[in-house]
PDB file of C-alpha atoms in Angstrom:
ATOM      1  CA  MET A   1     -39.736  24.620  19.773  1.00 46.00           C
ATOM      2  CA  HIS A   2     -37.698  25.511  16.709  1.00 47.00           C
ATOM      3  CA  ASN A   3     -39.338  27.201  13.815  1.00 49.00           C
ATOM      4  CA  CYS A   4     -38.457  26.334  10.220  1.00 46.00           C
ATOM      5  CA  GLU A   5     -36.230  29.365   9.760  1.00 50.00           C
ATOM      6  CA  THR A   6     -34.076  28.446  12.775  1.00 45.00           C
ATOM      7  CA  PHE A   7     -33.806  24.816  11.650  1.00 43.00           C
ATOM      8  CA  CYS A   8     -32.951  25.803   8.053  1.00 44.00           C
ATOM      9  CA  ASN A   9     -30.183  28.125   9.284  1.00 47.00           C
ATOM     10  CA  PHE A  10     -28.823  25.328  11.490  1.00 44.00           C
ATOM     11  CA  ALA A  11     -28.892  22.875   8.571  1.00 43.00           C
ATOM     12  CA  ALA A  12     -27.120  25.336   6.277  1.00 45.00           C
ATOM     13  CA  ASP A  13     -24.410  25.979   8.918  1.00 48.00           C
ATOM     14  CA  PHE A  14     -24.036  22.215   9.536  1.00 43.00           C
ATOM     15  CA  GLU A  15     -23.472  21.535   5.811  1.00 43.00           C
ATOM     16  CA  LYS A  16     -20.606  24.048   5.818  1.00 44.00           C
ATOM     17  CA  VAL A  17     -18.661  21.973   8.362  1.00 45.00           C
ATOM     18  CA  LEU A  18     -19.218  18.614   6.710  1.00 46.00           C
ATOM     19  CA  ILE A  19     -16.048  17.226   5.202  1.00 45.00           C
ATOM     20  CA  PRO A  20     -16.675  15.248   2.047  1.00 47.00           C
ATOM     21  CA  TYR A  21     -15.483  11.634   2.109  1.00 47.00           C
ATOM     22  CA  VAL A  22     -12.683  11.197  -0.382  1.00 51.00           C
ATOM     23  CA  GLU A  23     -12.330   7.650  -1.592  1.00 63.00           C
ATOM     24  CA  MET A  24      -8.861   6.562  -2.629  1.00 76.00           C
ATOM     25  CA  ASN A  25      -8.459   4.622  -5.825  1.00 87.00           C
ATOM     26  CA  ARG A  26      -4.768   3.877  -6.106  1.00 89.00           C
ATOM     27  CA  ARG A  27      -3.526   1.774  -8.991  1.00 89.00           C
ATOM     28  CA  ILE A  28      -1.589  -1.339  -8.046  1.00 91.00           C
ATOM     29  CA  LEU A  29       1.206  -2.260 -10.437  1.00 91.00           C
ATOM     30  CA  THR A  30       4.043  -4.737 -10.282  1.00 93.00           C
ATOM     31  CA  PHE A  31       7.543  -4.504 -11.673  1.00 93.00           C
ATOM     32  CA  GLY A  32      10.030  -7.158 -12.669  1.00 92.00           C
ATOM     33  CA  GLY A  33       7.884 -10.212 -11.969  1.00 94.00           C
ATOM     34  CA  TYR A  34       9.186 -10.511  -8.387  1.00 94.00           C
ATOM     35  CA  PHE A  35       5.808 -10.098  -6.732  1.00 95.00           C
ATOM     36  CA  GLU A  36       4.113 -12.554  -9.093  1.00 95.00           C
ATOM     37  CA  ALA A  37       6.762 -15.216  -8.429  1.00 95.00           C
ATOM     38  CA  PHE A  38       6.341 -14.756  -4.666  1.00 95.00           C
ATOM     39  CA  TYR A  39       2.524 -14.652  -4.804  1.00 96.00           C
ATOM     40  CA  ASP A  40       2.118 -17.679  -7.078  1.00 97.00           C
ATOM     41  CA  ALA A  41       4.136 -19.829  -4.651  1.00 96.00           C
ATOM     42  CA  LEU A  42       1.791 -19.056  -1.725  1.00 96.00           C
ATOM     43  CA  ASP A  43      -1.200 -21.118  -0.692  1.00 95.00           C
ATOM     44  CA  GLU A  44      -4.677 -19.764  -1.388  1.00 97.00           C
ATOM     45  CA  ARG A  45      -5.369 -18.592   2.192  1.00 96.00           C
ATOM     46  CA  VAL A  46      -2.226 -16.463   2.250  1.00 96.00           C
ATOM     47  CA  GLN A  47      -3.027 -15.079  -1.204  1.00 96.00           C
ATOM     48  CA  LYS A  48      -6.486 -14.036   0.004  1.00 97.00           C
ATOM     49  CA  LYS A  49      -4.989 -12.248   3.004  1.00 96.00           C
ATOM     50  CA  ILE A  50      -2.511 -10.430   0.771  1.00 95.00           C
ATOM     51  CA  ASP A  51      -5.367  -9.541  -1.597  1.00 96.00           C
ATOM     52  CA  TYR A  52      -7.249  -8.060   1.363  1.00 94.00           C
ATOM     53  CA  ALA A  53      -4.228  -5.968   2.419  1.00 94.00           C
ATOM     54  CA  LEU A  54      -3.737  -4.802  -1.184  1.00 93.00           C
ATOM     55  CA  GLU A  55      -7.385  -3.768  -1.359  1.00 93.00           C
ATOM     56  CA  LEU A  56      -6.908  -1.676   1.789  1.00 91.00           C
ATOM     57  CA  LEU A  57      -3.787  -0.138   0.272  1.00 90.00           C
ATOM     58  CA  LYS A  58      -5.731   0.629  -2.883  1.00 91.00           C
ATOM     59  CA  THR A  59      -8.766   2.213  -1.243  1.00 91.00           C
ATOM     60  CA  GLU A  60      -7.808   3.647   2.161  1.00 88.00           C
ATOM     61  CA  LYS A  61      -6.171   7.044   2.556  1.00 84.00           C
ATOM     62  CA  ARG A  62      -4.154   5.953   5.609  1.00 83.00           C
ATOM     63  CA  LEU A  63      -3.332   2.532   6.955  1.00 84.00           C
ATOM     64  CA  SER A  64      -2.253   1.359  10.374  1.00 85.00           C
ATOM     65  CA  VAL A  65       1.336   0.238  10.927  1.00 84.00           C
ATOM     66  CA  LYS A  66      -0.248  -3.173  11.328  1.00 86.00           C
ATOM     67  CA  PHE A  67      -0.455  -3.207   7.515  1.00 89.00           C
ATOM     68  CA  VAL A  68       2.144  -0.723   6.218  1.00 92.00           C
ATOM     69  CA  ARG A  69       5.501   0.504   7.473  1.00 93.00           C
ATOM     70  CA  LEU A  70       8.159   2.735   5.923  1.00 94.00           C
ATOM     71  CA  ILE A  71      11.420   0.804   5.626  1.00 95.00           C
ATOM     72  CA  ARG A  72      13.687   3.499   4.142  1.00 94.00           C
ATOM     73  CA  ASP A  73      14.310   5.665   1.079  1.00 95.00           C
ATOM     74  CA  GLY A  74      10.649   5.606   0.039  1.00 93.00           C
ATOM     75  CA  VAL A  75      10.352   1.813   0.219  1.00 95.00           C
ATOM     76  CA  TYR A  76       7.469   0.511   2.324  1.00 94.00           C
ATOM     77  CA  GLU A  77       6.486  -2.953   3.413  1.00 94.00           C
ATOM     78  CA  LEU A  78       2.968  -4.335   3.233  1.00 94.00           C
ATOM     79  CA  ARG A  79       2.553  -6.527   6.295  1.00 93.00           C
ATOM     80  CA  VAL A  80       0.425  -9.672   6.436  1.00 94.00           C
ATOM     81  CA  GLU A  81       0.196 -12.298   9.164  1.00 94.00           C
ATOM     82  CA  ILE A  82      -1.739 -15.543   9.002  1.00 93.00           C
ATOM     83  CA  ASP A  83      -1.523 -18.568  11.312  1.00 91.00           C
ATOM     84  CA  GLY A  84       1.574 -17.149  13.001  1.00 92.00           C
ATOM     85  CA  ASN A  85       3.404 -16.796   9.683  1.00 93.00           C
ATOM     86  CA  ILE A  86       4.504 -13.328   8.641  1.00 94.00           C
ATOM     87  CA  TYR A  87       4.682 -12.173   5.024  1.00 96.00           C
ATOM     88  CA  ARG A  88       6.026  -8.930   3.622  1.00 95.00           C
ATOM     89  CA  VAL A  89       5.774  -7.252   0.218  1.00 95.00           C
ATOM     90  CA  PHE A  90       7.942  -4.250  -0.551  1.00 95.00           C
ATOM     91  CA  PHE A  91       6.451  -1.398  -2.543  1.00 94.00           C
ATOM     92  CA  ILE A  92       6.765   2.284  -3.405  1.00 94.00           C
ATOM     93  CA  PHE A  93       4.318   5.055  -4.152  1.00 91.00           C
ATOM     94  CA  ASP A  94       4.911   6.565  -7.591  1.00 90.00           C
ATOM     95  CA  ASN A  95       3.113   9.823  -8.405  1.00 83.00           C
ATOM     96  CA  GLY A  96       0.989   9.571  -5.272  1.00 74.00           C
ATOM     97  CA  ASN A  97      -1.764   7.217  -6.337  1.00 73.00           C
ATOM     98  CA  VAL A  98       0.259   4.472  -7.993  1.00 78.00           C
ATOM     99  CA  VAL A  99       1.619   1.647  -5.899  1.00 87.00           C
ATOM    100  CA  VAL A 100       4.372  -0.450  -7.454  1.00 90.00           C
ATOM    101  CA  LEU A 101       4.909  -3.850  -5.857  1.00 91.00           C
ATOM    102  CA  PHE A 102       8.379  -5.338  -5.726  1.00 91.00           C
ATOM    103  CA  ASN A 103       9.673  -8.433  -3.960  1.00 92.00           C
ATOM    104  CA  GLY A 104       7.926 -10.360  -1.218  1.00 93.00           C
ATOM    105  CA  PHE A 105       9.087 -12.899   1.323  1.00 91.00           C
ATOM    106  CA  GLN A 106       8.045 -14.913   4.346  1.00 91.00           C
ATOM    107  CA  LYS A 107       9.570 -13.376   7.420  1.00 86.00           C
ATOM    108  CA  LYS A 108      11.362 -15.881   9.668  1.00 83.00           C
ATOM    109  CA  SER A 109      12.848 -13.525  12.268  1.00 81.00           C
ATOM    110  CA  GLN A 110      11.809 -10.461  14.255  1.00 80.00           C
ATOM    111  CA  LYS A 111      13.887  -8.100  12.125  1.00 84.00           C
ATOM    112  CA  THR A 112      13.331  -7.538   8.403  1.00 86.00           C
ATOM    113  CA  PRO A 113      16.310  -9.184   6.642  1.00 88.00           C
ATOM    114  CA  GLN A 114      18.791  -6.654   5.299  1.00 93.00           C
ATOM    115  CA  ASN A 115      19.292  -8.635   2.075  1.00 93.00           C
ATOM    116  CA  GLU A 116      15.542  -8.325   1.314  1.00 93.00           C
ATOM    117  CA  ILE A 117      15.679  -4.572   1.939  1.00 94.00           C
ATOM    118  CA  GLU A 118      18.718  -4.242  -0.334  1.00 95.00           C
ATOM    119  CA  LYS A 119      16.940  -6.268  -3.025  1.00 94.00           C
ATOM    120  CA  ALA A 120      13.910  -3.936  -2.815  1.00 95.00           C
ATOM    121  CA  LEU A 121      16.162  -0.862  -3.104  1.00 96.00           C
ATOM    122  CA  LYS A 122      17.862  -2.310  -6.206  1.00 95.00           C
ATOM    123  CA  ILE A 123      14.476  -3.101  -7.761  1.00 95.00           C
ATOM    124  CA  LYS A 124      13.385   0.483  -6.997  1.00 95.00           C
ATOM    125  CA  GLU A 125      16.462   1.838  -8.818  1.00 95.00           C
ATOM    126  CA  ALA A 126      15.769  -0.451 -11.790  1.00 95.00           C
ATOM    127  CA  TYR A 127      12.134   0.681 -11.851  1.00 94.00           C
ATOM    128  CA  TYR A 128      13.053   4.381 -11.982  1.00 93.00           C
ATOM    129  CA  GLU A 129      15.693   3.691 -14.632  1.00 96.00           C
ATOM    130  CA  PHE A 130      13.025   1.864 -16.684  1.00 94.00           C
ATOM    131  CA  ILE A 131      10.675   4.858 -16.311  1.00 92.00           C
ATOM    132  CA  ARG A 132      13.440   7.311 -17.339  1.00 94.00           C
ATOM    133  CA  ARG A 133      14.252   5.282 -20.452  1.00 94.00           C
ATOM    134  CA  LYS A 134      10.582   4.966 -21.340  1.00 90.00           C
ATOM    135  CA  ARG A 135      10.093   8.750 -21.087  1.00 91.00           C
ATOM    136  CA  ASN A 136      13.201   9.461 -23.159  1.00 93.00           C
ATOM    137  CA  ALA A 137      12.357   6.959 -25.883  1.00 86.00           C
TER     138      ALA A 137
END
């Protein structure tokens, strides 16, 4: 039998080791209209799946490589698959909690097309140039 004092000491010690749950609340932005053009051309089922993946990106601290993978130079791809079709959206993290979406495409081969990667890198450069100009204005 435990008396109250023993239980209270145990409870106090237990609270010290609890790690508070930190909920992410990243902002999702787009740049250049590339994502919107890609998204608007998709059917509703694919849009819903992308919305789900974006919600995970917005709220989860870490995501599986099933959903997110680093491509290179700070550019990531958001990965979505539905009915055997594979879709990718390139994005960056800006200031930690801001996600900026760039171009998207339907993947037709095993390897991510180099021209899509190069396009994402150019959009990234344009985004940072836009931010620099905005700050200096």
